[in-house]
Structures are given as C-alpha cells and as structure tokens.
Amino acid sequence: MAVDHYEVLGVARDASSDEIRKAYRRLARELHPDVNKDEGAEDRFKQVTHAYEVLSDAQSRQRYDRGGDEQGGFGPFGDIFETFFGGGGQTRGPRSRTERGQDALLRVEVDLTEVIFGTTTTLEIDTAVVCDSCQGSCCAPGTQPRTCDICQGSGQVQRTVRSLLGNMVTQSPCGSCRGFGSVIDQPCPSCAGQGRVRSSQSLEVEIPAGIETGQRIHMAGAGEVGHGGGPAGDLYLEIQVRAHETFERHGDDLVATIDVDLVDAILGAEATIDALDGPVDITIRPGVQSEDVLTIKGRGVTKLRGAGRGDLKLPVHVVTPSKLGGKEIDLVKKLREIRKPHPPTLKANQSGTFQRLRERFFGA
C-alpha cells in the first residue's frame, strides 16, 4: 500500500512548511537510532526522513499532491542511509610520495646570425635533480619508511560524526603520516627528506633554423625532478632573437638599406657586400632610383617549417654628394647643359623612404 507522508509526519495535508519542519524534528529526536533502540525504530526514522524530504521541498510536494511518489520507497535516499549506517563507501589508498616535477620556462637569447642556419648551444640551468644519497627514497642511507601505526598503512582514518540523520562515517588523510601510509623516522640529511636537491646542470640545446622571437622549444623531461625522485617535468625555452645593427628580419627575408653613390646610380656598377652568411655579389643597374629594391634570392633565413630560404632584400638609397671639387662641379654643370633637366615639381606628400618601402614590400 502507498504510504501517506502527511500521516507519517502526523500533520494535515494543508500543513505549513513550518509545521512540517517542527513535526519532523520532534519525530527525528524520538526515533533516532542512537536514542531509540526499539525494534523498527530505525525503519520508522528512515520513513519519517523520506517523508520530510518529499514535503519540505515545494516542487516535490506539489508532485506528491498530484499523485506522484505514492509508493513511499526510499529510492536514492536509502543509498545514503546505507552509507550513514554502516554501508561501504569507496576507500582511498595511501598517498604516493613520488610526484611529477614542475615544468620550467627559460628565456634564451640568440643572435640573428645563429637563426639563419640554426645552432647548438650549451645552457647552464639551476634545477632539481634526484638526490645522490638516497636516490629519491627520502630516507637516510640504510633506513626505510615504517608502516604508520595509526592508519596501519592505509593513509586514511575514519571518523564517526553524529548528525540529525544518524552516524556519518567520514574518511580523511591520516594526520600522523600525512596520508602516505608510512612514516620516515630518519629523513635523508642531504635532501632533508625531499628525495631531490638543487643543482646546476649543463644542457645542450639545438636551436632550429628559422625560429622567431616568442616561439618556444619544448624539451620533454628536461624540467625539475619531482618530490621523492618523481619523473621530471618539461622544460620550455622561449626564444629572444637579438636585434642586429644592420639587418632586420621580415618573415624569412632579411632587409638592409644599401647606399649607392650618385655616379653608380647613373652608370650602374658591380659590387660585393657582406651579408650575414658571407659575401654576396650584386649588380646595380644604370639609372637605379631610391626606393628600388635589389633582391638576392635564397640568401635570407632558412624556413622553419619548409624547404629553402627567404630572400635578401636591399632597398636602394641614392647618395647625392654634398662636397665636390672644382672639376667635378664643372662636369656636373656640363651635364646639366646637355640634359636640360626639368625644373623641380611638387608631388603629393609622402611618408619617409623606408616607411614607403616597408608598406610596398612587407605591408603597412
């Protein structure tokens, strides 16, 4: 037969929330298993508590009044009582002394010349390594942990807490062994029972060609060793490429302005310049203008994730001589007479030469 929750609590069907709460408290104190040892008292206590759970919630009470929850079964609430009154919960094992080490981040500066083809460098880093004396056991040499006599090696202790709903059994880490299940009476003096020590280590690192400022190199297992000699974390190297006094990098291209004498700009010339990776032969065509760009294919930076190299781009700056000798002035005057150049004319205002070059070749 269906159980009438109102009848179980001894209240009218139109009872207020306050009346239901008072009725439950009175019956709970009377029927609590710690107080009432009569046969059937515990079952009645469960029934009273379930009735209160249904009627104390407005939505649950409305469903019940419309005909829902008429069986009076305990449902999932009964599972909670099983835990409270002797049912089994999950038992956690002892905590491990071995933990994974932390990851580390290290900033590494490299020269632009080293980025063209990549390089190998040796870094000195301060990190945590396994203690040589105890080999990560945390114990003094010749000793070992003993089983905790409080939790008997489980790492957990149980406590019974009295509540309105009955005796609740809780689990918490053992305070004597801090949840490890064992106690180290004689910690290793070299590492103070940590299983690891700080040490300066040399680390050989391969810097890949084409890497840029802000990019990181991931070195798995090269970070700090964990507590108890646990596995090492990872090391991340964040790259910072030093600025060069002559060349700038734009993607995989190298850029540097080249000064060309006025005579060479008029007549053209052959020249050799020193690029970052050695001498480069260039040809200056006759009539070259400022803002023209000489491009030397394949003499830029090696591509990080691809084949080949970028280009070397040389924006031209035609240099007008400011001091001329008498003969030079006479020759220039003759040239003007022959050429009869157009008079200076105005043009729309423009930004600086290098800025125009940047916008032209590399975007605004």
CSV table of C-alpha atoms in Angstrom, one decimal:
chain,number,residue,atom,x,y,z
A,1,MET,CA,0.0,0.0,0.0
A,2,ALA,CA,1.1,3.6,-0.7
A,3,VAL,CA,2.5,5.4,2.3
A,4,ASP,CA,0.9,8.8,3.2
A,5,HIS,CA,3.7,11.1,4.0
A,6,TYR,CA,1.4,13.5,5.8
A,7,GLU,CA,0.2,10.7,8.0
A,8,VAL,CA,3.8,9.6,8.7
A,9,LEU,CA,4.6,13.0,10.0
A,10,GLY,CA,1.3,13.4,11.8
A,11,VAL,CA,0.3,16.7,10.0
A,12,ALA,CA,-2.7,17.8,8.0
A,13,ARG,CA,-2.5,17.9,4.2
A,14,ASP,CA,-2.7,21.7,4.3
A,15,ALA,CA,0.0,22.0,7.0
A,16,SER,CA,2.5,24.9,6.6
A,17,SER,CA,6.2,24.4,5.9
A,18,ASP,CA,6.9,25.4,9.5
A,19,GLU,CA,4.5,22.8,10.9
A,20,ILE,CA,6.1,20.1,8.7
A,21,ARG,CA,9.6,21.1,9.9
A,22,LYS,CA,8.6,21.0,13.6
A,23,ALA,CA,6.9,17.6,13.2
A,24,TYR,CA,9.9,16.1,11.6
A,25,ARG,CA,12.3,17.4,14.3
A,26,ARG,CA,10.1,16.0,17.0
A,27,LEU,CA,9.9,12.6,15.4
A,28,ALA,CA,13.6,12.5,14.4
A,29,ARG,CA,14.6,13.1,18.0
A,30,GLU,CA,12.3,10.4,19.2
A,31,LEU,CA,13.2,7.8,16.6
A,32,HIS,CA,16.9,8.4,16.0
A,33,PRO,CA,18.8,5.0,16.2
A,34,ASP,CA,21.2,6.5,18.7
A,35,VAL,CA,18.3,7.3,21.1
A,36,ASN,CA,15.6,4.7,20.3
A,37,LYS,CA,16.8,1.1,20.4
A,38,ASP,CA,13.3,-0.3,19.9
A,39,GLU,CA,12.8,-2.8,17.0
A,40,GLY,CA,11.6,-1.0,13.9
A,41,ALA,CA,12.7,2.5,15.2
A,42,GLU,CA,15.3,2.8,12.5
A,43,ASP,CA,12.9,1.9,9.7
A,44,ARG,CA,10.4,4.4,11.0
A,45,PHE,CA,13.2,7.0,11.3
A,46,LYS,CA,14.0,6.4,7.6
A,47,GLN,CA,10.4,6.7,6.7
A,48,VAL,CA,9.9,9.9,8.6
A,49,THR,CA,13.0,11.4,7.0
A,50,HIS,CA,11.9,10.4,3.5
A,51,ALA,CA,8.5,12.0,4.1
A,52,TYR,CA,10.2,15.2,5.2
A,53,GLU,CA,12.4,15.2,2.2
A,54,VAL,CA,9.3,15.0,-0.1
A,55,LEU,CA,7.2,17.5,1.7
A,56,SER,CA,9.8,20.1,2.7
A,57,ASP,CA,10.5,20.9,-1.0
A,58,ALA,CA,7.8,22.9,-2.7
A,59,GLN,CA,8.1,21.3,-6.1
A,60,SER,CA,8.4,17.8,-4.7
A,61,ARG,CA,5.4,18.4,-2.5
A,62,GLN,CA,3.3,19.6,-5.5
A,63,ARG,CA,4.2,16.4,-7.5
A,64,TYR,CA,3.3,14.3,-4.5
A,65,ASP,CA,0.0,16.0,-4.0
A,66,ARG,CA,-0.8,15.4,-7.7
A,67,GLY,CA,-0.3,11.7,-7.2
A,68,GLY,CA,3.5,11.3,-7.7
A,69,ASP,CA,5.8,9.4,-5.3
A,70,GLU,CA,2.9,7.4,-3.8
A,71,GLN,CA,5.0,4.2,-3.1
A,72,GLY,CA,6.8,5.6,-0.1
A,73,GLY,CA,10.0,3.9,-1.2
A,74,PHE,CA,13.3,5.4,-0.2
A,75,GLY,CA,14.9,5.5,-3.7
A,76,PRO,CA,18.3,7.0,-3.8
A,77,PHE,CA,17.9,8.4,-0.3
A,78,GLY,CA,18.1,4.8,1.0
A,79,ASP,CA,21.5,4.5,-0.5
A,80,ILE,CA,22.7,7.5,1.6
A,81,PHE,CA,21.3,5.7,4.7
A,82,GLU,CA,23.3,2.6,3.8
A,83,THR,CA,26.4,4.7,3.9
A,84,PHE,CA,25.5,6.5,7.1
A,85,PHE,CA,24.5,3.4,9.0
A,86,GLY,CA,27.3,1.0,8.1
A,87,GLY,CA,27.2,0.9,4.3
A,88,GLY,CA,30.5,0.8,2.5
A,89,GLY,CA,31.9,3.8,0.6
A,90,GLN,CA,35.0,4.0,-1.6
A,91,THR,CA,38.2,3.6,0.3
A,92,ARG,CA,41.2,5.6,-1.0
A,93,GLY,CA,44.6,4.2,-0.8
A,94,PRO,CA,47.7,5.8,0.7
A,95,ARG,CA,49.2,8.9,-1.0
A,96,SER,CA,52.3,8.4,-3.1
A,97,ARG,CA,55.5,10.1,-2.0
A,98,THR,CA,56.5,10.3,-5.6
A,99,GLU,CA,55.3,13.3,-7.6
A,100,ARG,CA,55.9,14.6,-11.1
A,101,GLY,CA,58.2,17.6,-11.1
A,102,GLN,CA,57.1,21.1,-12.3
A,103,ASP,CA,57.6,22.4,-15.8
A,104,ALA,CA,60.1,25.2,-16.2
A,105,LEU,CA,60.3,28.1,-18.6
A,106,LEU,CA,63.7,29.6,-19.6
A,107,ARG,CA,64.3,32.6,-21.9
A,108,VAL,CA,67.2,32.1,-24.3
A,109,GLU,CA,68.8,34.9,-26.4
A,110,VAL,CA,70.3,34.1,-29.7
A,111,ASP,CA,71.9,36.2,-32.5
A,112,LEU,CA,70.2,36.8,-35.8
A,113,THR,CA,73.2,35.1,-37.5
A,114,GLU,CA,72.5,31.9,-35.5
A,115,VAL,CA,68.9,31.8,-36.7
A,116,ILE,CA,69.8,31.7,-40.4
A,117,PHE,CA,71.0,28.1,-40.2
A,118,GLY,CA,70.3,27.1,-36.6
A,119,THR,CA,72.9,26.4,-33.9
A,120,THR,CA,73.7,24.2,-30.9
A,121,THR,CA,74.3,26.0,-27.6
A,122,THR,CA,75.0,24.9,-24.0
A,123,LEU,CA,73.0,26.4,-21.2
A,124,GLU,CA,73.7,26.4,-17.5
A,125,ILE,CA,70.4,25.9,-15.6
A,126,ASP,CA,69.6,25.7,-11.9
A,127,THR,CA,67.2,22.8,-11.4
A,128,ALA,CA,66.1,19.9,-9.1
A,129,VAL,CA,67.8,16.5,-9.6
A,130,VAL,CA,67.5,13.2,-7.8
A,131,CYS,CA,69.4,13.1,-4.5
A,132,ASP,CA,72.5,11.0,-4.9
A,133,SER,CA,72.5,10.0,-1.2
A,134,CYS,CA,69.0,8.5,-1.0
A,135,GLN,CA,68.3,8.0,-4.8
A,136,GLY,CA,64.9,9.6,-4.2
A,137,SER,CA,63.7,7.4,-1.3
A,138,CYS,CA,63.8,10.4,1.1
A,139,CYS,CA,65.3,8.2,3.8
A,140,ALA,CA,68.7,8.3,5.3
A,141,PRO,CA,71.0,5.7,3.7
A,142,GLY,CA,70.4,2.2,5.3
A,143,THR,CA,66.9,3.1,6.5
A,144,GLN,CA,63.4,2.8,5.1
A,145,PRO,CA,59.9,4.0,6.0
A,146,ARG,CA,57.9,2.2,8.6
A,147,THR,CA,54.2,1.5,8.4
A,148,CYS,CA,52.1,4.1,10.2
A,149,ASP,CA,50.8,2.6,13.4
A,150,ILE,CA,47.8,5.0,13.4
A,151,CYS,CA,46.2,4.2,10.0
A,152,GLN,CA,48.0,0.8,9.6
A,153,GLY,CA,49.4,1.8,6.2
A,154,SER,CA,46.1,2.9,4.6
A,155,GLY,CA,46.9,6.6,4.8
A,156,GLN,CA,43.3,7.3,5.8
A,157,VAL,CA,41.5,7.4,9.1
A,158,GLN,CA,37.7,7.1,9.7
A,159,ARG,CA,35.7,9.2,12.0
A,160,THR,CA,32.1,8.8,13.0
A,161,VAL,CA,30.2,12.1,13.1
A,162,ARG,CA,26.8,12.3,14.7
A,163,SER,CA,24.1,14.2,12.8
A,164,LEU,CA,20.4,14.6,12.7
A,165,LEU,CA,20.3,11.9,10.0
A,166,GLY,CA,22.4,9.5,12.0
A,167,ASN,CA,26.0,8.4,12.4
A,168,MET,CA,28.0,9.5,9.3
A,169,VAL,CA,31.3,7.8,8.7
A,170,THR,CA,33.9,10.1,7.1
A,171,GLN,CA,37.4,9.5,5.8
A,172,SER,CA,40.3,11.9,5.9
A,173,PRO,CA,44.1,11.7,5.4
A,174,CYS,CA,45.9,10.4,8.5
A,175,GLY,CA,47.4,13.2,10.4
A,176,SER,CA,50.3,11.1,11.7
A,177,CYS,CA,51.7,10.1,8.3
A,178,ARG,CA,50.0,12.9,6.2
A,179,GLY,CA,48.2,10.3,4.1
A,180,PHE,CA,51.4,8.5,3.0
A,181,GLY,CA,50.6,5.3,5.0
A,182,SER,CA,54.2,5.3,6.2
A,183,VAL,CA,56.5,7.4,8.4
A,184,ILE,CA,60.1,8.3,7.7
A,185,ASP,CA,61.8,8.4,11.1
A,186,GLN,CA,65.2,9.2,9.7
A,187,PRO,CA,65.0,11.6,6.7
A,188,CYS,CA,67.9,11.8,4.3
A,189,PRO,CA,70.2,14.6,5.6
A,190,SER,CA,71.4,15.5,2.1
A,191,CYS,CA,68.0,16.4,0.7
A,192,ALA,CA,66.0,16.9,4.0
A,193,GLY,CA,63.7,14.1,3.1
A,194,GLN,CA,62.7,15.6,-0.2
A,195,GLY,CA,64.3,13.0,-2.5
A,196,ARG,CA,65.8,15.8,-4.6
A,197,VAL,CA,68.3,18.6,-4.4
A,198,ARG,CA,69.1,21.8,-6.3
A,199,SER,CA,71.9,21.6,-8.7
A,200,SER,CA,73.5,23.5,-11.7
A,201,GLN,CA,73.3,21.4,-14.8
A,202,SER,CA,74.7,21.9,-18.3
A,203,LEU,CA,72.1,21.4,-21.0
A,204,GLU,CA,72.9,21.1,-24.7
A,205,VAL,CA,70.1,22.7,-26.8
A,206,GLU,CA,69.6,22.6,-30.5
A,207,ILE,CA,68.2,26.0,-31.8
A,208,PRO,CA,66.4,25.2,-35.1
A,209,ALA,CA,67.0,27.4,-38.1
A,210,GLY,CA,64.2,30.0,-38.8
A,211,ILE,CA,62.9,30.2,-35.2
A,212,GLU,CA,61.5,33.6,-34.2
A,213,THR,CA,61.2,35.7,-31.1
A,214,GLY,CA,58.5,34.4,-28.8
A,215,GLN,CA,58.5,30.9,-30.1
A,216,ARG,CA,59.2,28.1,-27.7
A,217,ILE,CA,61.2,24.9,-27.8
A,218,HIS,CA,59.7,22.0,-25.8
A,219,MET,CA,62.1,19.6,-24.1
A,220,ALA,CA,60.2,16.8,-22.6
A,221,GLY,CA,61.6,15.5,-19.3
A,222,ALA,CA,64.2,18.3,-19.0
A,223,GLY,CA,62.4,20.1,-16.2
A,224,GLU,CA,62.7,19.7,-12.5
A,225,VAL,CA,62.7,16.2,-10.9
A,226,GLY,CA,59.6,15.8,-8.7
A,227,HIS,CA,59.4,15.1,-4.9
A,228,GLY,CA,60.6,11.7,-3.9
A,229,GLY,CA,62.6,11.4,-7.1
A,230,GLY,CA,59.5,11.5,-9.2
A,231,PRO,CA,59.6,12.0,-13.0
A,232,ALA,CA,60.9,15.3,-14.2
A,233,GLY,CA,58.6,17.9,-15.7
A,234,ASP,CA,59.2,19.5,-19.1
A,235,LEU,CA,61.4,22.5,-20.0
A,236,TYR,CA,60.2,25.2,-22.3
A,237,LEU,CA,62.8,27.5,-23.9
A,238,GLU,CA,61.3,30.9,-25.1
A,239,ILE,CA,63.5,32.4,-27.8
A,240,GLN,CA,64.5,36.0,-28.0
A,241,VAL,CA,66.4,37.0,-31.2
A,242,ARG,CA,68.8,39.9,-30.6
A,243,ALA,CA,68.5,42.9,-32.8
A,244,HIS,CA,71.2,43.3,-35.5
A,245,GLU,CA,72.9,46.6,-36.2
A,246,THR,CA,72.4,46.3,-40.0
A,247,PHE,CA,69.9,43.7,-40.9
A,248,GLU,CA,66.2,43.3,-40.0
A,249,ARG,CA,64.1,40.2,-40.3
A,250,HIS,CA,60.7,40.2,-42.0
A,251,GLY,CA,59.4,36.7,-42.0
A,252,ASP,CA,62.0,34.6,-43.8
A,253,ASP,CA,63.5,37.6,-45.6
A,254,LEU,CA,66.5,39.8,-44.5
A,255,VAL,CA,66.3,43.5,-45.2
A,256,ALA,CA,69.1,46.2,-45.1
A,257,THR,CA,69.3,49.6,-46.9
A,258,ILE,CA,72.1,49.9,-49.4
A,259,ASP,CA,73.7,53.3,-50.1
A,260,VAL,CA,74.6,53.8,-53.8
A,261,ASP,CA,76.7,56.7,-55.0
A,262,LEU,CA,75.1,59.0,-57.4
A,263,VAL,CA,77.6,58.1,-60.2
A,264,ASP,CA,77.0,54.4,-59.7
A,265,ALA,CA,73.3,55.0,-59.7
A,266,ILE,CA,73.6,56.8,-63.1
A,267,LEU,CA,76.1,54.4,-64.8
A,268,GLY,CA,75.5,51.2,-62.9
A,269,ALA,CA,78.0,49.1,-61.1
A,270,GLU,CA,79.1,45.7,-59.8
A,271,ALA,CA,79.8,45.3,-56.1
A,272,THR,CA,80.4,42.7,-53.4
A,273,ILE,CA,78.7,43.2,-50.0
A,274,ASP,CA,79.0,41.3,-46.7
A,275,ALA,CA,75.7,39.5,-45.9
A,276,LEU,CA,75.1,37.7,-42.6
A,277,ASP,CA,76.3,34.4,-44.1
A,278,GLY,CA,79.2,35.7,-46.2
A,279,PRO,CA,79.9,37.9,-49.3
A,280,VAL,CA,77.3,38.5,-51.9
A,281,ASP,CA,77.8,39.8,-55.5
A,282,ILE,CA,75.3,42.4,-56.6
A,283,THR,CA,74.6,44.3,-59.8
A,284,ILE,CA,73.4,47.9,-59.7
A,285,ARG,CA,71.6,48.7,-62.9
A,286,PRO,CA,72.1,52.0,-64.6
A,287,GLY,CA,69.5,54.6,-63.6
A,288,VAL,CA,68.6,52.9,-60.3
A,289,GLN,CA,66.4,55.0,-58.1
A,290,SER,CA,66.0,55.4,-54.4
A,291,GLU,CA,63.3,53.1,-53.2
A,292,ASP,CA,64.2,50.5,-55.8
A,293,VAL,CA,64.9,47.1,-54.2
A,294,LEU,CA,67.7,44.7,-55.1
A,295,THR,CA,66.6,41.2,-54.4
A,296,ILE,CA,69.1,38.3,-53.9
A,297,LYS,CA,67.2,35.1,-54.0
A,298,GLY,CA,67.8,32.4,-51.3
A,299,ARG,CA,70.1,34.5,-49.1
A,300,GLY,CA,67.6,35.1,-46.3
A,301,VAL,CA,66.7,33.0,-43.3
A,302,THR,CA,66.2,29.2,-43.5
A,303,LYS,CA,62.5,28.4,-43.3
A,304,LEU,CA,61.4,26.8,-40.0
A,305,ARG,CA,58.8,24.5,-41.4
A,306,GLY,CA,59.6,24.2,-45.0
A,307,ALA,CA,62.4,23.9,-47.6
A,308,GLY,CA,64.8,26.6,-48.8
A,309,ARG,CA,65.5,30.1,-47.5
A,310,GLY,CA,63.9,33.5,-47.8
A,311,ASP,CA,65.5,36.4,-49.8
A,312,LEU,CA,67.9,39.2,-49.1
A,313,LYS,CA,66.2,42.5,-50.0
A,314,LEU,CA,68.3,45.7,-50.3
A,315,PRO,CA,66.2,48.9,-50.6
A,316,VAL,CA,68.4,51.4,-52.5
A,317,HIS,CA,69.3,54.9,-51.1
A,318,VAL,CA,71.0,57.0,-53.7
A,319,VAL,CA,73.6,59.2,-52.0
A,320,THR,CA,74.0,62.7,-53.5
A,321,PRO,CA,77.5,64.1,-52.8
A,322,SER,CA,77.5,67.2,-50.7
A,323,LYS,CA,81.1,68.3,-51.4
A,324,LEU,CA,82.5,68.5,-54.9
A,325,GLY,CA,85.8,69.7,-56.2
A,326,GLY,CA,86.1,72.4,-58.9
A,327,LYS,CA,86.5,69.9,-61.8
A,328,GLU,CA,83.5,67.8,-60.5
A,329,ILE,CA,81.3,70.9,-60.4
A,330,ASP,CA,82.3,71.9,-64.0
A,331,LEU,CA,81.4,68.4,-65.2
A,332,VAL,CA,78.0,68.4,-63.5
A,333,LYS,CA,77.3,71.8,-65.0
A,334,LYS,CA,78.1,70.5,-68.4
A,335,LEU,CA,75.8,67.5,-67.8
A,336,ARG,CA,73.0,69.9,-66.9
A,337,GLU,CA,73.6,71.9,-70.1
A,338,ILE,CA,73.4,68.7,-72.1
A,339,ARG,CA,70.4,67.2,-70.3
A,340,LYS,CA,68.4,70.4,-69.7
A,341,PRO,CA,66.6,68.8,-66.7
A,342,HIS,CA,63.0,69.7,-65.9
A,343,PRO,CA,62.6,72.2,-63.1
A,344,PRO,CA,61.7,70.8,-59.6
A,345,THR,CA,57.9,70.0,-59.4
A,346,LEU,CA,55.6,69.3,-56.4
A,347,LYS,CA,54.1,65.9,-55.7
A,348,ALA,CA,51.6,64.7,-53.1
A,349,ASN,CA,53.0,64.4,-49.6
A,350,GLN,CA,54.5,61.0,-48.9
A,351,SER,CA,55.9,59.3,-45.8
A,352,GLY,CA,59.7,58.5,-45.4
A,353,THR,CA,61.5,56.4,-47.9
A,354,PHE,CA,62.0,53.4,-45.6
A,355,GLN,CA,58.3,53.5,-44.5
A,356,ARG,CA,57.2,53.5,-48.1
A,357,LEU,CA,59.5,50.6,-48.8
A,358,ARG,CA,58.0,48.7,-45.8
A,359,GLU,CA,54.5,49.3,-47.0
A,360,ARG,CA,55.4,48.3,-50.5
A,361,PHE,CA,57.1,45.1,-49.8
A,362,PHE,CA,56.0,44.0,-46.4
A,363,GLY,CA,52.6,45.5,-45.8
A,364,ALA,CA,51.6,48.5,-43.7
